[in-house]
């Protein structure tokens, strides 16, 4: 596992560059925002898959670099492919970074022990409740019903749920997955704010 | 892992880090270029995490998951959030499970079952069915009310237990700090003077008093969990003289041990904390621990099963995560088993 910050930035995102990036993602501002989130999630999965942590910081660095290129006038035809290319280059840079003293990747991989989650779960219960209440009522209803019941009852209830929302079984799973991602972001945000305000 | 289609198999292998470099590259390309594939991969990841959290994996699958998937703090974060969510759903179940019972129209099927040709019989049966329906509805209602009451009482109890536990932990931490301070003073007095026996005796009796207070502090379940505060200062690395170890007394019924490491600025975002035996053998690691705040400052909190510790000497180390592993603090701990 690599636990290194992205290589030092010599350029910061500007509102103009961010605007160009969004325009390149979709002409409609709202859809562009969704596309931006999608690409960021892809990048996070990519860096997690390559065991480069913190994955979200690496993802942001890739987006920064792409925005910079667009701002400088680079003609990008297939943005997803371009982003993939930049991500691969960044990963190579991370691999080439010198490891800190006494911290070899192999060593960390072997020693890493899964921590006791119970304390962390207790801390998050209130945040989760708050985040669930911040969801649209339809989303809250969907995610809570999706996990109700056991075995056969659960399967039947999911079929009915999909029918009620006019979705296929897979479509329902994708929607639930997105709601879960929203909840995770919200909890992360709560934890971050707690760290700042306390 | 249990998988159904070749695609699901590839996704599971990707998530568990079991693909070759070339296969992984192919998957990554799909991830960026095929939006549907990306959605399906996220669903596969969610289902994998859910199976782990809900205990739906065999022992072999669990260890594969822990070795192959739980490799970064980000993924541990995902699992923690999933576990939090599942616990929330579990707590909701009793209240939700009773909802369908109220709407079940059982009296209809009962009435049709007993339908007779004779009108008198029909009236009599209808009356009986009505009586049964009213009685049944009342029973269902009463059962629902009772369940709700039990559920609410349980929630209340959990909340109170959590609050009182927090209060006691805080009290315990404060007592431990006072105890550390007195012990430090005692060491200084001993070093400074050989003749001030009275002062030393006074400090000793103060320490004994504090220990008694600490031991009489009630726990949620007596002796089940203990918290020890490791404050920065004379015990941290670089202090003059030989650092004194912190003594921890573990009773046979102690199941959990919480350690709090007091931090001094500058404080990093995350720390890697490890505990090893004095001599080297690692006991447990907590990667990417975020500092928590209290009125008295910031600290790192780690919890472990007491069964991991036998009587002996240990060293707890905290390193800044992601900054070249710079060591921040190091504490010697002496474990006694009663």
Short mmCIF file of C-alpha atoms in Angstrom, two decimals:
data_model
loop_
_atom_site.label_atom_id
_atom_site.label_comp_id
_atom_site.label_asym_id
_atom_site.label_seq_id
_atom_site.Cartn_x
_atom_site.Cartn_y
_atom_site.Cartn_z
CA UNK A 1 0.00 0.00 0.00
CA UNK A 2 1.26 3.49 -0.83
CA UNK A 3 0.25 6.09 1.70
CA UNK A 4 1.78 9.19 0.20
CA UNK A 5 0.30 12.58 -0.59
CA UNK A 6 0.13 13.46 -4.29
CA UNK A 7 3.30 15.10 -5.65
CA UNK A 8 3.46 18.84 -4.84
CA UNK A 9 1.20 21.08 -6.87
CA UNK A 10 2.61 24.03 -8.74
CA UNK A 11 -0.82 25.12 -9.95
CA UNK A 12 -4.09 25.78 -8.14
CA UNK A 13 -7.57 25.41 -9.61
CA UNK A 14 -9.15 28.71 -10.66
CA UNK A 15 -12.88 29.37 -11.09
CA UNK A 16 -12.32 29.89 -14.82
CA UNK A 17 -10.51 26.58 -15.22
CA UNK A 18 -13.19 24.78 -13.23
CA UNK A 19 -15.84 26.37 -15.45
CA UNK A 20 -14.05 25.10 -18.56
CA UNK A 21 -13.83 21.62 -17.09
CA UNK A 22 -17.57 21.58 -16.34
CA UNK A 23 -18.38 22.89 -19.81
CA UNK A 24 -16.32 20.09 -21.29
CA UNK A 25 -18.24 17.52 -19.21
CA UNK A 26 -21.74 18.62 -20.25
CA UNK A 27 -23.38 21.76 -21.65
CA UNK A 28 -26.04 21.66 -18.91
CA UNK A 29 -24.59 22.91 -15.62
CA UNK A 30 -26.44 20.44 -13.42
CA UNK A 31 -25.59 17.43 -15.57
CA UNK A 32 -21.99 18.65 -15.70
CA UNK A 33 -21.93 18.59 -11.89
CA UNK A 34 -23.17 15.00 -11.90
CA UNK A 35 -20.57 14.02 -14.51
CA UNK A 36 -17.86 15.64 -12.40
CA UNK A 37 -18.88 13.56 -9.38
CA UNK A 38 -18.95 10.44 -11.55
CA UNK A 39 -15.42 10.99 -12.85
CA UNK A 40 -14.19 11.69 -9.33
CA UNK A 41 -15.73 8.43 -8.09
CA UNK A 42 -14.09 6.52 -10.96
CA UNK A 43 -10.75 8.00 -10.02
CA UNK A 44 -11.21 7.10 -6.36
CA UNK A 45 -11.99 3.49 -7.32
CA UNK A 46 -8.96 3.48 -9.62
CA UNK A 47 -6.55 4.65 -6.91
CA UNK A 48 -8.11 2.37 -4.30
CA UNK A 49 -7.69 -0.53 -6.71
CA UNK A 50 -4.02 0.38 -7.05
CA UNK A 51 -3.73 0.73 -3.26
CA UNK A 52 -2.68 4.39 -3.51
CA UNK A 53 -3.95 6.20 -0.45
CA UNK A 54 -5.45 8.75 0.16
CA UNK A 55 -7.43 7.97 -2.99
CA UNK A 56 -9.64 11.08 -2.84
CA UNK A 57 -6.62 13.40 -2.75
CA UNK A 58 -5.10 11.63 -5.75
CA UNK A 59 -8.43 11.88 -7.57
CA UNK A 60 -8.53 15.64 -6.93
CA UNK A 61 -4.97 15.99 -8.18
CA UNK A 62 -5.89 14.27 -11.47
CA UNK A 63 -8.90 16.56 -11.89
CA UNK A 64 -6.67 19.57 -11.20
CA UNK A 65 -4.21 18.51 -13.86
CA UNK A 66 -6.92 17.90 -16.44
CA UNK A 67 -8.51 21.28 -15.66
CA UNK A 68 -5.13 22.93 -16.06
CA UNK A 69 -4.60 21.36 -19.48
CA UNK A 70 -8.07 22.43 -20.60
CA UNK A 71 -7.44 25.95 -19.30
CA UNK A 72 -4.22 26.08 -21.29
CA UNK A 73 -6.20 25.30 -24.42
CA UNK A 74 -5.53 21.59 -24.93
CA UNK A 75 -8.00 19.99 -27.31
CA UNK A 76 -9.44 16.99 -25.48
CA UNK A 77 -11.82 14.84 -27.52
CA UNK A 78 -12.53 11.96 -25.19
CA UNK A 79 -12.41 13.33 -21.66
CA UNK A 80 -12.84 9.96 -19.91
CA UNK A 81 -9.92 8.44 -21.80
CA UNK A 82 -7.85 11.55 -21.14
CA UNK A 83 -8.61 11.41 -17.41
CA UNK A 84 -7.63 7.73 -17.38
CA UNK A 85 -4.30 8.60 -19.00
CA UNK A 86 -3.56 11.34 -16.45
CA UNK A 87 -4.47 8.99 -13.60
CA UNK A 88 -2.01 6.37 -14.89
CA UNK A 89 0.75 8.96 -15.08
CA UNK A 90 0.06 10.19 -11.56
CA UNK A 91 0.18 6.62 -10.26
CA UNK A 92 3.60 6.16 -11.85
CA UNK A 93 4.77 9.36 -10.15
CA UNK A 94 3.47 8.08 -6.80
CA UNK A 95 5.26 4.76 -7.25
CA UNK A 96 8.53 6.58 -8.02
CA UNK A 97 8.29 8.78 -4.93
CA UNK A 98 10.88 7.77 -2.35
CA UNK A 99 9.40 5.87 0.55
CA UNK A 100 9.86 7.43 3.95
CA UNK A 101 12.26 6.00 6.48
CA UNK A 102 11.19 2.64 7.80
CA UNK A 103 8.04 2.58 5.68
CA UNK A 104 8.16 0.02 2.94
CA UNK A 105 4.91 -0.86 1.18
CA UNK A 106 5.30 -4.57 1.70
CA UNK A 107 5.95 -4.07 5.38
CA UNK A 108 2.78 -2.02 5.87
CA UNK A 109 0.69 -4.46 3.87
CA UNK A 110 1.73 -7.32 6.10
CA UNK A 111 1.35 -5.55 9.39
CA UNK A 112 -1.95 -3.84 8.76
CA UNK A 113 -4.52 -5.22 11.18
CA UNK A 114 -8.19 -4.45 10.76
CA UNK A 115 -9.10 -2.08 13.59
CA UNK A 116 -11.94 -2.62 16.04
CA UNK A 117 -14.86 -0.84 14.41
CA UNK A 118 -17.33 -0.80 17.27
CA UNK A 119 -16.16 2.49 18.77
CA UNK A 120 -16.15 4.19 15.36
CA UNK A 121 -19.66 2.88 14.62
CA UNK A 122 -21.01 4.25 17.91
CA UNK A 123 -19.54 7.67 17.09
CA UNK A 124 -21.27 7.72 13.73
CA UNK A 125 -24.80 6.67 14.70
CA UNK A 126 -26.01 10.22 15.34
CA UNK A 127 -24.40 11.49 12.16
CA UNK A 128 -26.06 8.76 10.14
CA UNK A 129 -29.46 9.66 11.55
CA UNK A 130 -28.86 13.30 10.67
CA UNK A 131 -27.70 12.37 7.16
CA UNK A 132 -30.68 10.08 6.57
CA UNK A 133 -32.99 12.93 7.51
CA UNK A 134 -31.23 15.24 5.08
CA UNK A 135 -32.07 12.91 2.15
CA UNK A 136 -35.09 13.45 -0.06
CA UNK A 137 -38.04 11.53 1.55
CA UNK A 138 -38.20 9.24 -1.48
CA UNK A 139 -34.51 8.32 -1.18
CA UNK A 140 -34.76 7.71 2.56
CA UNK A 141 -37.78 5.48 2.07
CA UNK A 142 -36.03 3.57 -0.71
CA UNK A 143 -32.81 2.86 1.16
CA UNK A 144 -34.50 1.84 4.40
CA UNK A 145 -36.98 -0.46 2.69
CA UNK A 146 -34.25 -1.97 0.55
CA UNK A 147 -32.59 -3.43 3.64
CA UNK A 148 -35.74 -4.60 5.42
CA UNK A 149 -36.47 -8.26 6.06
CA UNK A 150 -34.55 -11.49 5.77
CA UNK A 151 -33.95 -13.93 2.90
CA UNK A 152 -37.15 -14.57 0.87
CA UNK A 153 -38.99 -11.69 2.49
CA UNK A 154 -36.16 -9.35 1.55
CA UNK A 155 -36.13 -10.55 -2.07
CA UNK A 156 -39.90 -10.13 -2.42
CA UNK A 157 -39.83 -6.73 -0.81
CA UNK A 158 -37.11 -5.58 -3.22
CA UNK A 159 -39.16 -6.75 -6.23
CA UNK A 160 -42.11 -4.72 -4.97
CA UNK A 161 -39.91 -1.73 -4.22
CA UNK A 162 -38.44 -1.74 -7.74
CA UNK A 163 -41.94 -1.97 -9.18
CA UNK A 164 -43.17 0.91 -7.07
CA UNK A 165 -40.35 3.17 -8.24
CA UNK A 166 -40.62 1.97 -11.86
CA UNK A 167 -37.10 0.50 -11.87
CA UNK A 168 -35.52 -2.78 -12.92
CA UNK A 169 -33.84 -4.90 -10.23
CA UNK A 170 -30.43 -3.60 -11.35
CA UNK A 171 -31.70 -0.05 -11.63
CA UNK A 172 -32.84 -0.25 -8.01
CA UNK A 173 -29.42 -1.48 -6.90
CA UNK A 174 -27.70 1.39 -8.72
CA UNK A 175 -30.04 3.93 -7.12
CA UNK A 176 -29.46 2.45 -3.65
CA UNK A 177 -25.73 2.48 -4.28
CA UNK A 178 -25.85 6.20 -5.12
CA UNK A 179 -27.88 6.95 -2.01
CA UNK A 180 -25.32 5.04 0.07
CA UNK A 181 -22.52 7.09 -1.52
CA UNK A 182 -24.40 10.29 -0.62
CA UNK A 183 -24.76 9.12 2.96
CA UNK A 184 -21.05 8.30 3.13
CA UNK A 185 -20.14 11.77 1.87
CA UNK A 186 -22.49 13.33 4.41
CA UNK A 187 -20.99 11.32 7.30
CA UNK A 188 -17.49 12.23 6.15
CA UNK A 189 -18.54 15.86 6.10
CA UNK A 190 -20.01 15.63 9.62
CA UNK A 191 -16.78 14.07 10.92
CA UNK A 192 -14.71 16.75 9.23
CA UNK A 193 -16.85 19.52 10.69
CA UNK A 194 -16.67 17.97 14.14
CA UNK A 195 -12.89 17.96 13.85
CA UNK A 196 -12.91 21.66 12.98
CA UNK A 197 -15.55 23.05 15.32
CA UNK A 198 -15.01 21.16 18.58
CA UNK B 1 -16.07 -15.67 -3.31
CA UNK B 2 -19.54 -16.72 -4.42
CA UNK B 3 -20.10 -15.31 -7.87
CA UNK B 4 -22.60 -16.00 -10.64
CA UNK B 5 -21.45 -14.57 -13.96
CA UNK B 6 -17.96 -14.20 -15.44
CA UNK B 7 -18.39 -10.43 -15.19
CA UNK B 8 -19.28 -10.65 -11.50
CA UNK B 9 -16.28 -12.91 -11.03
CA UNK B 10 -13.92 -10.38 -12.65
CA UNK B 11 -15.42 -7.58 -10.56
CA UNK B 12 -15.00 -9.53 -7.33
CA UNK B 13 -11.41 -10.35 -8.23
CA UNK B 14 -10.74 -6.70 -9.09
CA UNK B 15 -12.16 -5.53 -5.78
CA UNK B 16 -10.13 -8.11 -3.88
CA UNK B 17 -6.94 -7.23 -5.77
CA UNK B 18 -6.63 -10.70 -7.27
CA UNK B 19 -6.20 -9.75 -10.94
CA UNK B 20 -2.92 -9.74 -12.82
CA UNK B 21 -1.56 -6.33 -13.81
CA UNK B 22 -2.73 -6.72 -17.43
CA UNK B 23 -6.23 -7.85 -16.38
CA UNK B 24 -6.44 -4.98 -13.95
CA UNK B 25 -5.48 -2.51 -16.67
CA UNK B 26 -8.32 -3.84 -18.86
CA UNK B 27 -10.81 -3.49 -16.02
CA UNK B 28 -9.63 0.04 -15.31
CA UNK B 29 -10.09 1.04 -18.92
CA UNK B 30 -13.68 -0.28 -18.80
CA UNK B 31 -14.21 1.59 -15.56
CA UNK B 32 -13.45 4.91 -17.25
CA UNK B 33 -15.00 4.26 -20.66
CA UNK B 34 -18.17 2.31 -19.86
CA UNK B 35 -20.54 4.10 -17.49
CA UNK B 36 -22.84 1.08 -17.04
CA UNK B 37 -19.88 -1.07 -16.14
CA UNK B 38 -18.82 1.50 -13.57
CA UNK B 39 -22.32 1.44 -12.02
CA UNK B 40 -22.29 -2.35 -11.85
CA UNK B 41 -18.85 -2.33 -10.25
CA UNK B 42 -20.03 0.04 -7.54
CA UNK B 43 -23.01 -2.19 -6.87
CA UNK B 44 -20.68 -5.21 -6.69
CA UNK B 45 -18.51 -3.35 -4.18
CA UNK B 46 -21.54 -2.38 -2.09
CA UNK B 47 -22.81 -5.96 -2.04
CA UNK B 48 -19.39 -7.29 -1.14
CA UNK B 49 -19.11 -4.90 1.80
CA UNK B 50 -22.66 -5.71 2.90
CA UNK B 51 -21.96 -9.44 2.88
CA UNK B 52 -18.90 -8.87 5.04
CA UNK B 53 -20.67 -6.57 7.48
CA UNK B 54 -23.77 -8.79 7.74
CA UNK B 55 -21.68 -11.87 8.40
CA UNK B 56 -22.61 -13.56 5.12
CA UNK B 57 -19.07 -14.75 4.31
CA UNK B 58 -17.29 -17.95 5.18
CA UNK B 59 -14.12 -17.71 7.26
CA UNK B 60 -12.02 -18.11 4.10
CA UNK B 61 -13.93 -15.36 2.30
CA UNK B 62 -13.60 -13.06 5.29
CA UNK B 63 -9.85 -13.42 5.40
CA UNK B 64 -9.67 -12.94 1.60
CA UNK B 65 -11.71 -9.76 2.03
CA UNK B 66 -9.61 -8.45 4.89
CA UNK B 67 -6.37 -9.20 3.08
CA UNK B 68 -7.42 -8.09 -0.40
CA UNK B 69 -10.00 -5.36 0.07
CA UNK B 70 -9.33 -3.71 3.41
CA UNK B 71 -5.99 -2.35 2.33
CA UNK B 72 -6.49 1.39 2.64
CA UNK B 73 -8.02 3.71 5.25
CA UNK B 74 -10.59 4.79 2.64
CA UNK B 75 -11.92 1.26 2.35
CA UNK B 76 -11.96 0.77 6.10
CA UNK B 77 -14.00 3.97 6.20
CA UNK B 78 -16.50 2.46 3.74
CA UNK B 79 -16.86 -0.67 5.85
CA UNK B 80 -17.29 1.38 9.03
CA UNK B 81 -20.05 3.40 7.38
CA UNK B 82 -21.75 0.24 6.12
CA UNK B 83 -21.62 -1.27 9.60
CA UNK B 84 -23.11 1.93 11.04
CA UNK B 85 -25.91 1.80 8.48
CA UNK B 86 -26.68 -1.88 9.15
CA UNK B 87 -26.82 -1.25 12.88
CA UNK B 88 -29.29 1.56 12.26
CA UNK B 89 -31.44 -0.74 10.10
CA UNK B 90 -31.32 -3.45 12.79
CA UNK B 91 -32.56 -0.97 15.36
CA UNK B 92 -35.45 -0.03 13.09
CA UNK B 93 -36.56 -3.60 12.43
CA UNK B 94 -38.78 -4.18 15.50
CA UNK B 95 -40.90 -1.11 14.82
CA UNK B 96 -41.16 -1.78 11.09
CA UNK B 97 -41.81 -5.49 11.34
CA UNK B 98 -45.17 -4.98 12.96
CA UNK B 99 -46.53 -2.64 10.32
CA UNK B 100 -47.84 -5.24 7.84
CA UNK B 101 -49.85 -7.01 10.56
CA UNK B 102 -52.24 -4.12 10.96
CA UNK B 103 -53.17 -4.08 7.30
CA UNK B 104 -53.56 -7.82 6.80
CA UNK B 105 -57.28 -8.39 5.97
CA UNK B 106 -57.47 -11.83 7.58
CA UNK B 107 -61.15 -11.48 8.48
CA UNK B 108 -62.08 -11.48 4.81
CA UNK B 109 -60.59 -14.87 4.15
CA UNK B 110 -62.02 -16.16 7.40
CA UNK B 111 -65.53 -15.00 6.48
CA UNK B 112 -65.37 -16.53 3.01
CA UNK B 113 -64.13 -19.80 4.47
CA UNK B 114 -67.17 -20.04 6.69
CA UNK B 115 -69.74 -18.94 4.09
CA UNK B 116 -73.00 -20.90 4.41
CA UNK B 117 -76.09 -20.96 2.26
CA UNK B 118 -78.57 -20.32 5.12
CA UNK B 119 -79.13 -16.60 5.82
CA UNK B 120 -79.48 -17.20 9.58
CA UNK B 121 -76.18 -19.05 9.57
CA UNK B 122 -74.71 -16.32 7.45
CA UNK B 123 -75.78 -13.64 9.98
CA UNK B 124 -74.55 -15.71 12.90
CA UNK B 125 -71.25 -16.33 11.18
CA UNK B 126 -70.96 -12.70 10.17
CA UNK B 127 -71.52 -11.66 13.79
CA UNK B 128 -68.95 -14.18 14.98
CA UNK B 129 -66.48 -13.06 12.35
CA UNK B 130 -67.07 -9.42 13.27
CA UNK B 131 -66.43 -10.26 16.91
CA UNK B 132 -63.28 -12.12 15.98
CA UNK B 133 -62.16 -9.26 13.74
CA UNK B 134 -62.67 -6.68 16.49
CA UNK B 135 -60.94 -8.90 19.05
CA UNK B 136 -58.14 -9.71 16.65
CA UNK B 137 -57.65 -6.09 15.68
CA UNK B 138 -57.51 -5.13 19.34
CA UNK B 139 -54.94 -7.86 19.98
CA UNK B 140 -52.82 -6.72 17.04
CA UNK B 141 -53.10 -3.12 18.19
CA UNK B 142 -52.16 -4.04 21.74
CA UNK B 143 -49.23 -6.12 20.56
CA UNK B 144 -48.04 -3.27 18.37
CA UNK B 145 -48.33 -0.82 21.26
CA UNK B 146 -46.37 -3.14 23.56
CA UNK B 147 -43.65 -3.68 20.98
CA UNK B 148 -43.33 0.05 20.44
CA UNK B 149 -43.06 0.61 24.17
CA UNK B 150 -40.38 -2.06 24.47
CA UNK B 151 -38.53 -0.62 21.51
CA UNK B 152 -38.67 2.92 22.89
CA UNK B 153 -37.61 1.75 26.33
CA UNK B 154 -34.67 -0.12 24.79
CA UNK B 155 -33.63 2.96 22.82
CA UNK B 156 -33.86 5.10 25.93
CA UNK B 157 -31.82 2.58 27.89
CA UNK B 158 -29.13 2.43 25.20
CA UNK B 159 -28.93 6.21 25.08
CA UNK B 160 -28.65 6.52 28.85
CA UNK B 161 -26.04 3.78 29.00
CA UNK B 162 -24.01 5.51 26.29
CA UNK B 163 -24.19 8.86 28.09
CA UNK B 164 -23.27 7.46 31.46
CA UNK B 165 -20.44 5.51 29.86
CA UNK B 166 -19.06 8.70 28.32
CA UNK B 167 -19.31 10.53 31.63
CA UNK B 168 -17.48 7.75 33.42
CA UNK B 169 -14.78 7.59 30.76
CA UNK B 170 -14.23 11.31 31.12
CA UNK B 171 -14.05 11.00 34.93
CA UNK B 172 -11.69 8.07 34.63
CA UNK B 173 -9.45 10.01 32.22
CA UNK B 174 -9.34 12.99 34.57
CA UNK B 175 -8.45 10.77 37.52
CA UNK B 176 -5.75 9.09 35.48
CA UNK B 177 -4.28 12.51 34.61
CA UNK B 178 -4.29 13.55 38.26
CA UNK B 179 -2.67 10.25 39.17
CA UNK B 180 0.04 10.70 36.53
CA UNK B 181 0.69 14.20 37.82
CA UNK B 182 1.08 13.03 41.41
CA UNK B 183 3.32 10.17 40.41
CA UNK B 184 5.48 12.61 38.50
CA UNK B 185 5.70 14.88 41.53
CA UNK B 186 6.63 11.90 43.67
CA UNK B 187 9.43 10.94 41.28
CA UNK B 188 10.72 14.52 41.33
CA UNK B 189 10.62 14.67 45.12
CA UNK B 190 12.44 11.38 45.38
CA UNK B 191 15.09 12.59 43.01
CA UNK B 192 15.47 15.98 44.70
CA UNK B 193 15.58 15.10 48.34
CA UNK B 194 16.36 12.18 50.48
CA UNK B 195 15.13 13.77 53.73
CA UNK B 196 11.64 15.01 53.07
CA UNK B 197 9.90 11.87 54.14
CA UNK B 198 6.77 13.64 55.25
CA UNK B 199 6.10 15.18 51.85
CA UNK B 200 6.74 11.85 50.15
CA UNK B 201 4.37 10.07 52.51
CA UNK B 202 1.74 12.71 51.84
CA UNK B 203 2.08 12.25 48.08
CA UNK B 204 1.97 8.49 48.46
CA UNK B 205 -1.24 8.69 50.47
CA UNK B 206 -2.72 11.08 47.86
CA UNK B 207 -1.85 8.58 45.13
CA UNK B 208 -3.40 5.73 47.09
CA UNK B 209 -6.53 7.85 47.59
CA UNK B 210 -6.77 8.61 43.88
CA UNK B 211 -6.27 4.92 43.05
CA UNK B 212 -9.07 3.99 45.44
CA UNK B 213 -11.33 6.60 43.85
CA UNK B 214 -10.50 5.26 40.41
CA UNK B 215 -11.15 1.67 41.41
CA UNK B 216 -14.48 2.50 43.01
CA UNK B 217 -15.73 4.27 39.87
CA UNK B 218 -18.57 2.09 38.60
CA UNK B 219 -18.41 0.71 35.08
CA UNK B 220 -21.28 -0.14 32.79
CA UNK B 221 -20.46 -3.79 33.37
CA UNK B 222 -17.93 -4.02 36.20
CA UNK B 223 -14.43 -4.51 34.89
CA UNK B 224 -15.53 -5.16 31.32
CA UNK B 225 -13.77 -2.17 29.75
CA UNK B 226 -11.03 0.16 30.98
CA UNK B 227 -9.53 3.36 29.61
CA UNK B 228 -6.01 4.56 30.16
CA UNK B 229 -4.78 8.01 29.25
CA UNK B 230 -1.24 8.38 28.00
CA UNK B 231 -0.39 12.03 28.39
CA UNK B 232 2.39 13.75 26.50
CA UNK B 233 5.25 14.95 28.67
CA UNK B 234 7.86 13.04 30.61
CA UNK B 235 7.00 9.74 28.95
CA UNK B 236 7.24 10.90 25.38
CA UNK B 237 10.39 10.23 23.43
CA UNK B 238 13.20 12.64 23.96
CA UNK B 239 12.48 13.41 27.61
CA UNK B 240 15.35 13.42 30.01
CA UNK B 241 16.00 10.35 32.11
CA UNK B 242 14.51 6.92 31.81
CA UNK B 243 10.81 7.19 30.99
CA UNK B 244 8.50 5.50 33.48
CA UNK B 245 6.04 2.98 32.02
CA UNK B 246 2.30 3.41 32.52
CA UNK B 247 0.91 0.53 34.54
CA UNK B 248 -2.30 -1.12 33.43
CA UNK B 249 -4.02 -3.66 35.64
CA UNK B 250 -6.22 -6.07 33.71
CA UNK B 251 -8.78 -8.10 35.61
CA UNK B 252 -9.90 -11.49 34.24
CA UNK B 253 -13.27 -10.03 33.25
CA UNK B 254 -11.74 -7.07 31.38
CA UNK B 255 -12.67 -7.48 27.76
CA UNK B 256 -11.77 -4.14 26.22
CA UNK B 257 -8.91 -1.76 26.73
CA UNK B 258 -9.08 1.80 25.42
CA UNK B 259 -5.96 3.89 25.18
CA UNK B 260 -6.02 7.63 24.78
CA UNK B 261 -2.91 9.42 23.57
CA UNK B 262 -2.95 13.11 24.43
CA UNK B 263 -1.64 15.18 21.52
CA UNK B 264 0.25 18.45 21.48
CA UNK B 265 0.20 20.88 18.54
CA UNK B 266 0.97 20.80 15.69
CA UNK B 267 -1.67 18.13 15.20
CA UNK B 268 -1.87 16.13 11.98
CA UNK B 269 -5.06 14.97 10.25
CA UNK B 270 -4.43 11.24 10.81
CA UNK B 271 -2.02 9.05 12.71
CA UNK B 272 -0.86 5.48 12.40
CA UNK B 273 -0.81 3.97 15.87
CA UNK B 274 0.83 0.66 16.72
CA UNK B 275 1.32 -1.43 19.82
CA UNK B 276 4.15 -3.91 20.09
CA UNK B 277 5.85 -5.92 22.77
CA UNK B 278 9.01 -4.39 24.11
CA UNK B 279 11.43 -6.35 22.03
CA UNK B 280 9.59 -5.95 18.77
CA UNK B 281 6.69 -8.34 18.19
CA UNK B 282 3.74 -6.27 16.86
CA UNK B 283 0.46 -6.75 18.72
CA UNK B 284 -1.97 -4.44 16.94
CA UNK B 285 -2.04 -1.54 14.48
CA UNK B 286 -4.61 1.21 13.99
CA UNK B 287 -3.92 2.92 10.67
CA UNK B 288 -5.27 6.38 9.84
CA UNK B 289 -6.64 7.28 13.30
CA UNK B 290 -8.22 10.73 13.37
CA UNK B 291 -7.62 12.89 16.46
CA UNK B 292 -10.66 13.64 18.60
CA UNK B 293 -11.31 16.78 20.58
CA UNK B 294 -12.33 17.28 24.17
CA UNK B 295 -12.31 20.35 26.37
CA UNK B 296 -8.89 19.42 27.65
CA UNK B 297 -7.33 19.11 24.17
CA UNK B 298 -6.98 16.65 21.33
CA UNK B 299 -6.29 12.97 21.71
CA UNK B 300 -6.05 9.73 19.76
CA UNK B 301 -8.38 7.01 20.91
CA UNK B 302 -7.74 3.35 20.16
CA UNK B 303 -9.56 0.30 21.46
CA UNK B 304 -8.47 -3.32 21.56
CA UNK B 305 -9.50 -6.65 22.98
CA UNK B 306 -7.82 -7.10 26.36
CA UNK B 307 -7.18 -10.75 25.49
CA UNK B 308 -4.41 -9.61 23.12
CA UNK B 309 -2.29 -8.56 26.08
CA UNK B 310 -0.49 -10.85 28.43
CA UNK B 311 1.52 -9.67 31.43
CA UNK B 312 4.62 -7.82 30.26
CA UNK B 313 6.10 -4.67 28.74
CA UNK B 314 4.71 -3.00 25.62
CA UNK B 315 5.41 0.08 23.54
CA UNK B 316 2.69 2.22 21.94
CA UNK B 317 3.85 4.37 19.06
CA UNK B 318 2.00 7.08 17.14
CA UNK B 319 3.25 8.22 13.74
CA UNK B 320 1.88 10.98 11.56
CA UNK B 321 0.16 9.26 8.66
CA UNK B 322 1.29 10.21 5.19
CA UNK B 323 4.10 12.50 6.26
CA UNK B 324 6.97 10.18 6.03
CA UNK B 325 5.89 8.23 9.07
CA UNK B 326 7.44 10.73 11.50
CA UNK B 327 7.21 9.36 15.04
CA UNK B 328 5.17 11.66 17.26
CA UNK B 329 4.97 9.85 20.56
CA UNK B 330 6.13 6.68 22.15
CA UNK B 331 4.86 5.27 25.44
CA UNK B 332 5.98 2.36 27.55
CA UNK B 333 3.19 0.33 29.05
CA UNK B 334 3.44 -2.32 31.71
CA UNK B 335 0.55 -4.77 31.81
CA UNK B 336 -0.32 -6.63 35.00
CA UNK B 337 -2.93 -9.35 35.11
CA UNK B 338 -4.83 -9.76 38.36
#
